[in-house]
Amino acid sequence: LLFTSFLLSYLLLVFIKSFWQRIPPGLKRPPGPRGYPLIGNMLDLGKNPHRSLAEMSQKYGDVMQIHLGTRPVVVLSGLETIRQALIKQADDFLARPDLYSFQFIEDGQSLTFGRLSLDVWRANRKLAQTALKAFSSTSLLEDHVSEQADCLIAKFQELMKEKESFEPYQYLVISVLNVICAMCFGKHYNHEDQELLKMLNMNNEFGEASASGNPADFIPILRYLPNKAMKAFQEVNQRFSALVQKIVKEHYLNFDKNNIRDITDSLIDQCQGEGMDVNPNVQQLNRKVTYIVNDLFGAGFDTVTTALSWCLMYLATYPEVQKKIQEEIDQTIGRERKPRLSDRPMLPYTEAFIMEVFRHTTFVPFTIPHWKLWKDPCDFSPERFLSADGTGISRNEVEKVLLFGLGKRRCLGENIGKWEIFLFLTTLVQTLEFHVLNRETVDMTPRYGLTMKYKMCEQFQVKQRF
């Protein structure tokens, strides 16, 4: 009875508050759709929130307000509006929302999701940038990607001998994961290694839980009710943190300042320089390093995998585009050596193809092709990113693609991600041709999530080029 009375009182308070919100003098509420008490506009978003928000922005403008549960949310659209917020007013938009679920990601200390103080955020970001810079040299990355790309080619060829066609994503994701493991932890795993597969499974669980969202983030009373989804989200974060902590602790035990092996070692070295206690028996010794490694690991994995999987599907769907890329690689690199990052300026069509995949797929759900920015936005045309003479990339067009964010919160691993995608793609295309069984039409409708993946395609095929 007491709980029922409390619940009714809470609902009444929320109902009243949803109609009366104080606005500071001199300001006015941005335009936007009216929502329902308690749930706001949650029902209006549907299964594809990014599309629903795009439609709303056409009615209410580039700055609008919606309500997710009891939370007011400002939605920005339009390139200039976004630049105004994230570049010209960067400090005003630097923080993260205090969503309930975020406290379960690295104990609320995540660079990506945590509500860190500005000084702590800047210090941790600087640590991460230094470590990335130390272990993202072109030669190291080329070696890691080359090894994994060769493994992937061999696996694809093996699968083609066993059956007519296959779904490539599950094999691609292992190769990309291994590159990240090599950079962060200094080792490649066997593709059947249980620790590697645990990382993969936990990453999938995190993505699924995050993509679906949790009403408790927006309707506070739900935090106090049984919540299986939130419990599962909390548990997967705990399991992943425990796994990374174990690896970091092993690094502490074997740490040699004169032999920095990977990103984790680099972070330990920097923290030791700051005076952090490196006694492996102290419970808190590796938390700071663990938090940053968690962020770098997650940021460098899912986006790259999703981008590459879309690239392969577009190659199979647009054979004329694939042929142009093959010809460009053959003429510039030949077949006697592997692609290198130094080849990028000489492969403008390949670079344009990658940018067009970024643009056309909208596989990060807040980047939607728009008629105000692009001519014929629904058409797939790498040529739109080429310079007028076709020998380079149009920087003006590239800057319209906000896949890695903008401003001070721009993704730390943007360059590494782009390099990795380029190296994997060119190595694969140099050796293989990609097709769809019986030229069937691939369903390119993305599935909504943290990153938008295509629907599984079991009709994918590869063929040795030479």
Coordinates of C-alpha atoms in Angstrom, one line a residue:
L1 CA 0.0 0.0 0.0
L2 CA 2.8 2.4 0.9
F3 CA 4.6 1.6 -2.4
T4 CA 1.4 2.1 -4.4
S5 CA 0.8 5.5 -2.7
F6 CA 4.4 6.5 -3.5
L7 CA 4.0 5.4 -7.1
L8 CA 0.8 7.4 -7.6
S9 CA 2.4 10.5 -6.0
Y10 CA 5.4 10.2 -8.2
L11 CA 3.3 9.8 -11.4
L12 CA 1.3 12.9 -10.4
L13 CA 4.4 14.9 -9.9
V14 CA 5.9 13.8 -13.2
F15 CA 2.6 14.6 -14.9
I16 CA 2.6 18.2 -13.5
K17 CA 6.3 18.7 -14.2
S18 CA 5.9 17.6 -17.8
F19 CA 3.6 20.6 -18.3
W20 CA 5.5 23.1 -16.2
Q21 CA 9.2 23.4 -16.6
R22 CA 11.0 26.5 -15.6
I23 CA 13.0 28.3 -18.3
P24 CA 15.7 30.8 -17.5
P25 CA 14.7 34.4 -18.1
G26 CA 15.5 35.6 -21.6
L27 CA 15.4 32.2 -23.1
K28 CA 12.6 30.2 -24.8
R29 CA 12.1 26.6 -25.3
P30 CA 13.1 25.3 -28.8
P31 CA 10.3 24.1 -31.0
G32 CA 9.4 20.5 -31.1
P33 CA 6.6 17.9 -30.9
R34 CA 4.4 17.6 -27.8
G35 CA 5.0 14.4 -25.9
Y36 CA 2.9 12.3 -23.5
P37 CA 3.2 12.6 -19.7
L38 CA 5.9 10.4 -18.3
I39 CA 7.1 8.9 -21.6
G40 CA 7.5 12.1 -23.6
N41 CA 8.2 11.4 -27.3
M42 CA 9.5 7.8 -26.9
L43 CA 6.7 6.3 -28.9
D44 CA 7.3 8.9 -31.7
L45 CA 10.8 7.6 -32.3
G46 CA 9.8 4.1 -33.4
K47 CA 12.2 1.4 -34.5
N48 CA 14.5 3.8 -36.4
P49 CA 14.9 6.9 -34.2
H50 CA 17.5 8.5 -36.6
R51 CA 14.9 8.5 -39.4
S52 CA 12.1 9.8 -37.1
L53 CA 14.3 12.6 -35.8
A54 CA 15.3 13.5 -39.4
E55 CA 11.6 13.8 -40.3
M56 CA 10.9 15.9 -37.2
S57 CA 13.7 18.3 -38.0
Q58 CA 12.1 19.0 -41.4
K59 CA 9.1 20.3 -39.5
Y60 CA 10.6 21.9 -36.5
G61 CA 14.0 23.1 -37.8
D62 CA 17.7 22.5 -37.2
V63 CA 17.3 23.1 -33.4
M64 CA 14.4 21.3 -31.8
Q65 CA 13.5 19.8 -28.4
I66 CA 12.0 16.4 -27.7
H67 CA 11.4 14.6 -24.4
L68 CA 12.7 11.1 -23.7
G69 CA 10.7 10.1 -20.7
T70 CA 10.9 13.1 -18.4
R71 CA 14.2 14.4 -19.9
P72 CA 14.3 17.3 -22.3
V73 CA 16.6 16.6 -25.2
V74 CA 17.9 19.1 -27.7
V75 CA 18.3 17.7 -31.2
L76 CA 20.7 19.5 -33.7
S77 CA 20.5 19.0 -37.4
G78 CA 22.3 20.7 -40.3
L79 CA 26.0 21.0 -40.8
E80 CA 26.4 24.6 -39.8
T81 CA 24.2 24.2 -36.7
I82 CA 26.3 21.2 -35.6
R83 CA 29.6 23.1 -36.3
Q84 CA 28.3 26.0 -34.3
A85 CA 27.7 23.8 -31.3
L86 CA 30.7 21.4 -31.4
I87 CA 33.4 23.8 -32.6
K88 CA 32.4 27.4 -31.9
Q89 CA 30.7 26.6 -28.6
A90 CA 32.7 23.5 -27.9
D91 CA 33.0 24.0 -24.1
D92 CA 29.2 24.4 -23.7
F93 CA 28.6 21.0 -25.4
L94 CA 31.6 19.1 -24.0
A95 CA 29.9 17.2 -21.2
R96 CA 27.9 13.9 -21.3
P97 CA 24.4 13.4 -20.0
D98 CA 24.1 11.8 -16.6
L99 CA 22.3 8.7 -17.7
Y100 CA 21.8 6.1 -15.1
S101 CA 23.3 3.3 -17.1
F102 CA 26.5 5.3 -17.8
Q103 CA 27.7 4.7 -14.2
F104 CA 28.0 1.0 -15.0
I105 CA 30.5 1.7 -17.8
E106 CA 34.0 1.7 -16.2
D107 CA 32.5 2.9 -12.9
G108 CA 31.4 6.1 -14.5
Q109 CA 35.0 7.0 -15.4
S110 CA 34.8 6.4 -19.2
L111 CA 36.2 9.0 -21.5
T112 CA 33.4 8.3 -23.9
F113 CA 30.4 8.0 -21.6
G114 CA 31.5 9.3 -18.1
R115 CA 30.6 12.7 -16.6
L116 CA 34.2 13.4 -15.7
S117 CA 35.3 16.9 -14.6
L118 CA 36.9 18.9 -17.4
D119 CA 40.4 18.6 -15.9
V120 CA 40.2 14.8 -15.4
W121 CA 38.7 14.4 -18.9
R122 CA 41.5 16.5 -20.5
A123 CA 44.2 14.6 -18.5
N124 CA 42.9 11.2 -19.4
R125 CA 42.4 12.1 -23.1
K126 CA 46.0 13.4 -23.2
L127 CA 47.2 10.0 -21.8
A128 CA 45.2 8.2 -24.4
Q129 CA 46.4 10.4 -27.3
T130 CA 50.0 9.9 -26.3
A131 CA 49.6 6.1 -26.1
L132 CA 47.8 6.0 -29.4
K133 CA 50.5 8.1 -31.1
A134 CA 53.3 5.8 -29.8
F135 CA 51.7 2.7 -31.1
S136 CA 49.9 3.8 -34.3
S137 CA 53.1 4.3 -36.4
T138 CA 52.5 3.3 -40.0
S139 CA 54.9 0.4 -40.0
L140 CA 53.4 -1.2 -36.9
L141 CA 49.8 -0.9 -38.1
E142 CA 50.8 -2.1 -41.6
D143 CA 52.4 -5.2 -40.1
H144 CA 49.4 -6.0 -37.9
V145 CA 46.8 -5.5 -40.6
S146 CA 48.8 -7.3 -43.3
E147 CA 49.1 -10.4 -41.1
Q148 CA 45.4 -10.4 -40.2
A149 CA 44.3 -9.6 -43.8
D150 CA 46.3 -12.6 -45.0
C151 CA 44.6 -14.8 -42.4
L152 CA 41.2 -13.5 -43.6
I153 CA 42.0 -14.1 -47.3
A154 CA 43.0 -17.7 -46.4
K155 CA 39.8 -18.2 -44.4
F156 CA 37.6 -16.8 -47.2
Q157 CA 39.2 -19.2 -49.7
E158 CA 38.8 -22.1 -47.3
L159 CA 35.1 -21.3 -46.9
M160 CA 34.6 -21.2 -50.7
K161 CA 36.1 -24.7 -51.0
E162 CA 33.6 -25.9 -48.4
K163 CA 30.5 -24.3 -49.6
E164 CA 29.0 -22.1 -52.3
S165 CA 28.8 -18.9 -50.3
F166 CA 29.0 -17.6 -46.7
E167 CA 28.4 -14.6 -44.4
P168 CA 31.7 -12.7 -44.1
Y169 CA 31.0 -10.5 -41.0
Q170 CA 31.8 -13.2 -38.4
Y171 CA 35.2 -13.8 -39.9
L172 CA 36.0 -10.1 -40.6
V173 CA 35.2 -9.1 -37.0
I174 CA 37.8 -11.6 -35.6
S175 CA 40.6 -10.2 -37.8
V176 CA 39.8 -6.6 -36.8
L177 CA 39.6 -7.6 -33.2
N178 CA 43.0 -9.2 -33.4
V179 CA 44.5 -6.0 -34.7
I180 CA 43.1 -4.0 -31.8
C181 CA 44.4 -6.7 -29.4
A182 CA 47.9 -6.5 -30.9
M183 CA 47.9 -2.7 -30.5
C184 CA 46.4 -2.6 -27.0
F185 CA 47.8 -5.8 -25.5
G186 CA 50.8 -6.7 -27.6
K187 CA 49.6 -10.1 -28.8
H188 CA 47.7 -11.8 -31.6
Y189 CA 45.3 -14.5 -30.6
N190 CA 44.5 -17.7 -32.4
H191 CA 41.1 -17.2 -34.0
E192 CA 39.7 -20.0 -31.9
D193 CA 41.2 -18.6 -28.6
Q194 CA 38.6 -18.6 -25.8
E195 CA 39.8 -15.2 -24.4
L196 CA 39.4 -13.6 -27.9
L197 CA 35.9 -15.1 -28.3
K198 CA 35.0 -13.8 -24.9
M199 CA 35.9 -10.3 -25.9
L200 CA 33.9 -10.6 -29.1
N201 CA 30.8 -12.0 -27.3
M202 CA 30.9 -9.3 -24.6
N203 CA 31.3 -6.6 -27.2
N204 CA 28.2 -7.9 -29.0
E205 CA 26.3 -8.0 -25.7
F206 CA 27.3 -4.4 -25.0
G207 CA 26.2 -3.2 -28.4
E208 CA 22.9 -4.9 -28.2
A209 CA 22.1 -3.6 -24.8
S210 CA 23.2 0.0 -25.6
A211 CA 21.4 0.1 -29.0
S212 CA 18.0 -0.8 -27.5
G213 CA 18.4 1.9 -24.8
N214 CA 16.9 1.6 -21.4
P215 CA 13.8 3.4 -20.2
A216 CA 15.3 3.7 -16.7
D217 CA 17.7 6.3 -18.2
F218 CA 14.7 8.5 -18.9
I219 CA 12.0 7.5 -16.4
P220 CA 13.8 7.6 -13.1
I221 CA 11.3 5.6 -11.1
L222 CA 12.1 2.5 -13.2
R223 CA 15.5 2.4 -11.6
Y224 CA 13.8 1.0 -8.5
L225 CA 11.9 -1.7 -10.2
P226 CA 13.2 -5.1 -11.4
N227 CA 15.0 -4.5 -14.7
K228 CA 16.6 -7.5 -16.5
A229 CA 18.0 -5.4 -19.3
M230 CA 19.8 -3.0 -16.9
K231 CA 21.1 -5.9 -14.9
A232 CA 22.5 -7.6 -18.0
F233 CA 24.1 -4.3 -19.1
Q234 CA 25.7 -4.0 -15.7
E235 CA 27.0 -7.6 -15.7
V236 CA 28.5 -7.4 -19.2
N237 CA 30.4 -4.2 -18.2
Q238 CA 31.7 -5.9 -15.1
R239 CA 32.8 -9.0 -17.0
F240 CA 34.6 -7.0 -19.6
S241 CA 36.3 -4.7 -17.0
A242 CA 37.5 -7.8 -15.1
L243 CA 39.0 -9.3 -18.3
V244 CA 40.8 -6.1 -19.1
Q245 CA 42.0 -5.6 -15.5
K246 CA 43.5 -9.1 -15.6
I247 CA 45.4 -8.3 -18.8
V248 CA 46.6 -4.9 -17.4
K249 CA 47.7 -6.5 -14.1
E250 CA 49.8 -9.0 -16.1
H251 CA 51.4 -6.0 -17.9
Y252 CA 52.2 -4.4 -14.5
L253 CA 53.9 -7.6 -13.3
N254 CA 56.1 -7.8 -16.5
F255 CA 56.5 -4.1 -17.0
D256 CA 59.9 -2.9 -18.3
K257 CA 60.3 0.8 -18.8
N258 CA 63.0 0.2 -21.4
N259 CA 60.8 -2.2 -23.4
I260 CA 57.4 -0.6 -24.0
R261 CA 55.4 -3.2 -25.9
D262 CA 52.0 -1.8 -26.6
I263 CA 49.4 0.8 -25.7
T264 CA 48.9 -0.7 -22.2
D265 CA 52.6 -0.5 -21.4
S266 CA 52.6 3.1 -22.7
L267 CA 49.8 4.1 -20.4
I268 CA 51.5 2.4 -17.4
D269 CA 54.7 4.3 -18.2
Q270 CA 52.9 7.6 -18.3
C271 CA 50.9 6.9 -15.1
Q272 CA 54.2 5.8 -13.3
G273 CA 55.7 9.1 -14.4
E274 CA 52.8 10.9 -12.7
G275 CA 53.6 9.0 -9.5
M276 CA 50.9 6.3 -9.6
D277 CA 51.6 3.4 -7.3
V278 CA 52.8 0.5 -9.4
N279 CA 52.7 -2.1 -6.7
P280 CA 50.6 -5.0 -8.2
N281 CA 49.1 -5.9 -4.8
V282 CA 47.3 -2.6 -4.4
Q283 CA 43.7 -2.9 -5.4
Q284 CA 43.4 0.4 -7.2
L285 CA 46.7 0.1 -9.1
N286 CA 45.3 -0.5 -12.6
R287 CA 41.9 1.2 -12.7
K288 CA 43.1 4.3 -14.5
V289 CA 44.9 2.3 -17.1
T290 CA 42.0 -0.1 -17.4
Y291 CA 39.4 2.7 -18.0
I292 CA 41.5 4.2 -20.8
V293 CA 42.3 0.8 -22.4
N294 CA 38.6 0.0 -22.3
D295 CA 37.8 3.2 -24.2
L296 CA 40.4 2.7 -26.8
F297 CA 39.6 -0.9 -27.3
G298 CA 35.9 -0.3 -27.8
A299 CA 36.3 2.8 -30.0
G300 CA 38.8 1.0 -32.3
F301 CA 36.8 -2.1 -32.9
D302 CA 33.1 -1.9 -33.8
T303 CA 33.2 1.1 -36.2
V304 CA 36.1 -0.4 -38.2
T305 CA 34.4 -3.8 -38.4
T306 CA 31.1 -2.3 -39.5
A307 CA 32.7 0.0 -42.1
L308 CA 34.7 -2.9 -43.6
S309 CA 31.7 -5.2 -43.8
W310 CA 29.7 -2.5 -45.6
C311 CA 32.6 -1.9 -48.0
L312 CA 32.6 -5.6 -49.0
M313 CA 28.8 -5.6 -49.5
Y314 CA 29.0 -2.5 -51.7
L315 CA 31.8 -4.0 -53.7
A316 CA 29.7 -7.1 -54.4
T317 CA 26.6 -5.0 -55.2
Y318 CA 28.4 -2.5 -57.5
P319 CA 30.8 -4.6 -59.7
E320 CA 31.6 -1.7 -61.9
V321 CA 32.9 0.2 -58.8
Q322 CA 34.9 -2.8 -57.7
K323 CA 36.5 -3.0 -61.1
K324 CA 37.6 0.6 -61.0
I325 CA 39.2 0.1 -57.6
Q326 CA 41.0 -3.1 -58.8
E327 CA 42.4 -1.3 -61.8
E328 CA 43.6 1.6 -59.7
I329 CA 45.3 -0.8 -57.3
D330 CA 46.8 -2.8 -60.1
Q331 CA 48.2 0.3 -61.9
T332 CA 49.5 2.0 -58.8
I333 CA 50.7 -0.9 -56.6
G334 CA 50.8 -3.9 -58.8
R335 CA 50.6 -7.5 -57.5
E336 CA 54.2 -8.0 -56.2
R337 CA 53.9 -6.1 -53.0
K338 CA 51.3 -5.3 -50.3
P339 CA 49.5 -1.9 -50.1
R340 CA 51.0 0.6 -47.7
L341 CA 49.6 3.8 -46.1
S342 CA 52.0 5.8 -48.3
D343 CA 49.9 4.6 -51.3
R344 CA 46.7 6.5 -50.1
P345 CA 47.4 9.7 -52.1
M346 CA 47.9 7.7 -55.3
L347 CA 44.5 5.8 -54.8
P348 CA 42.0 8.6 -54.9
Y349 CA 39.1 6.5 -56.3
T350 CA 39.6 3.9 -53.5
E351 CA 39.6 6.7 -50.9
A352 CA 36.5 8.2 -52.6
F353 CA 34.8 4.8 -52.4
I354 CA 35.5 4.5 -48.7
M355 CA 34.1 8.0 -48.0
E356 CA 31.0 7.2 -50.1
V357 CA 30.4 4.1 -48.1
F358 CA 30.6 6.2 -44.9
R359 CA 28.1 8.7 -46.3
H360 CA 25.7 6.4 -48.0
T361 CA 25.3 3.7 -45.4
T362 CA 24.8 6.1 -42.5
F363 CA 26.1 3.2 -40.4
V364 CA 26.6 5.6 -37.5
P365 CA 22.9 6.5 -36.9
F366 CA 23.3 10.2 -36.5
T367 CA 24.9 10.7 -40.0
I368 CA 22.1 10.7 -42.6
P369 CA 22.5 11.6 -46.3
H370 CA 20.7 14.9 -46.8
W371 CA 19.6 16.7 -50.0
K372 CA 20.9 20.0 -48.6
L373 CA 24.4 18.7 -48.5
W374 CA 24.5 16.2 -51.4
K375 CA 23.3 16.1 -55.0
D376 CA 21.2 13.0 -55.4
P377 CA 21.9 11.8 -51.8
C378 CA 20.3 8.4 -52.3
D379 CA 22.6 7.5 -55.2
F380 CA 25.8 5.6 -54.5
S381 CA 28.6 7.6 -56.4
P382 CA 32.2 7.6 -55.2
E383 CA 32.9 10.2 -57.9
R384 CA 31.2 12.9 -55.7
F385 CA 34.3 12.9 -53.5
L386 CA 36.9 13.3 -56.3
S387 CA 38.5 16.6 -57.1
A388 CA 37.5 18.3 -60.4
D389 CA 40.3 16.7 -62.3
G390 CA 39.7 13.3 -60.7
T391 CA 43.3 13.0 -59.3
G392 CA 42.6 13.7 -55.7
I393 CA 40.0 14.0 -53.0
S394 CA 37.7 17.0 -52.5
R395 CA 38.4 18.1 -48.9
N396 CA 35.2 20.2 -48.9
E397 CA 33.1 17.1 -49.5
V398 CA 35.0 15.0 -47.0
E399 CA 34.4 17.5 -44.3
K400 CA 30.6 17.0 -44.6
V401 CA 30.9 13.4 -43.4
L402 CA 30.8 13.5 -39.6
L403 CA 31.3 9.8 -39.0
F404 CA 34.0 10.4 -36.3
G405 CA 32.3 13.4 -34.7
L406 CA 33.5 17.0 -34.5
G407 CA 35.2 19.4 -32.2
K408 CA 36.9 18.5 -28.9
R409 CA 34.9 15.2 -28.6
R410 CA 36.1 14.1 -32.0
C411 CA 37.0 10.4 -32.0
L412 CA 40.6 9.8 -30.8
G413 CA 41.1 6.9 -33.1
E414 CA 39.9 8.6 -36.3
N415 CA 43.2 8.4 -38.2
I416 CA 43.9 4.9 -37.0
G417 CA 40.4 3.8 -38.0
K418 CA 40.7 5.3 -41.5
W419 CA 44.2 3.8 -42.0
E420 CA 43.0 0.4 -40.8
I421 CA 40.0 0.4 -43.2
F422 CA 42.2 1.5 -46.1
L423 CA 44.8 -1.2 -45.5
F424 CA 42.3 -4.1 -45.0
L425 CA 40.3 -3.1 -48.0
T426 CA 43.1 -2.6 -50.5
T427 CA 44.8 -5.8 -49.4
L428 CA 41.6 -7.8 -49.8
V429 CA 40.7 -6.2 -53.2
Q430 CA 44.2 -6.7 -54.5
T431 CA 43.8 -10.5 -54.1
L432 CA 40.1 -11.2 -54.3
E433 CA 36.9 -10.5 -56.2
F434 CA 33.6 -10.2 -54.3
H435 CA 30.3 -11.3 -55.6
V436 CA 26.8 -12.3 -54.5
L437 CA 25.5 -15.8 -55.4
N438 CA 23.5 -15.8 -58.6
R439 CA 23.7 -12.0 -58.5
E440 CA 20.9 -11.9 -55.9
T441 CA 20.0 -8.5 -54.6
V442 CA 21.4 -7.7 -51.2
D443 CA 19.1 -6.1 -48.7
M444 CA 21.1 -3.0 -47.8
T445 CA 18.5 -1.8 -45.2
P446 CA 20.6 -1.2 -42.1
R447 CA 19.6 -2.6 -38.7
Y448 CA 19.4 0.2 -36.0
G449 CA 22.1 0.0 -33.3
L450 CA 25.2 1.8 -32.0
T451 CA 26.5 1.1 -35.5
M452 CA 24.1 0.2 -38.2
K453 CA 24.8 -3.2 -39.7
Y454 CA 23.4 -4.8 -42.8
K455 CA 21.1 -7.8 -42.6
M456 CA 23.1 -11.0 -42.6
C457 CA 23.9 -12.1 -46.2
E458 CA 24.7 -15.8 -46.6
Q459 CA 25.1 -15.4 -50.4
F460 CA 28.5 -13.7 -50.2
Q461 CA 31.2 -15.2 -52.5
V462 CA 34.9 -14.5 -53.2
K463 CA 37.1 -15.5 -56.1
Q464 CA 40.9 -15.4 -56.4
R465 CA 41.9 -12.7 -58.8
F466 CA 45.3 -14.2 -59.9

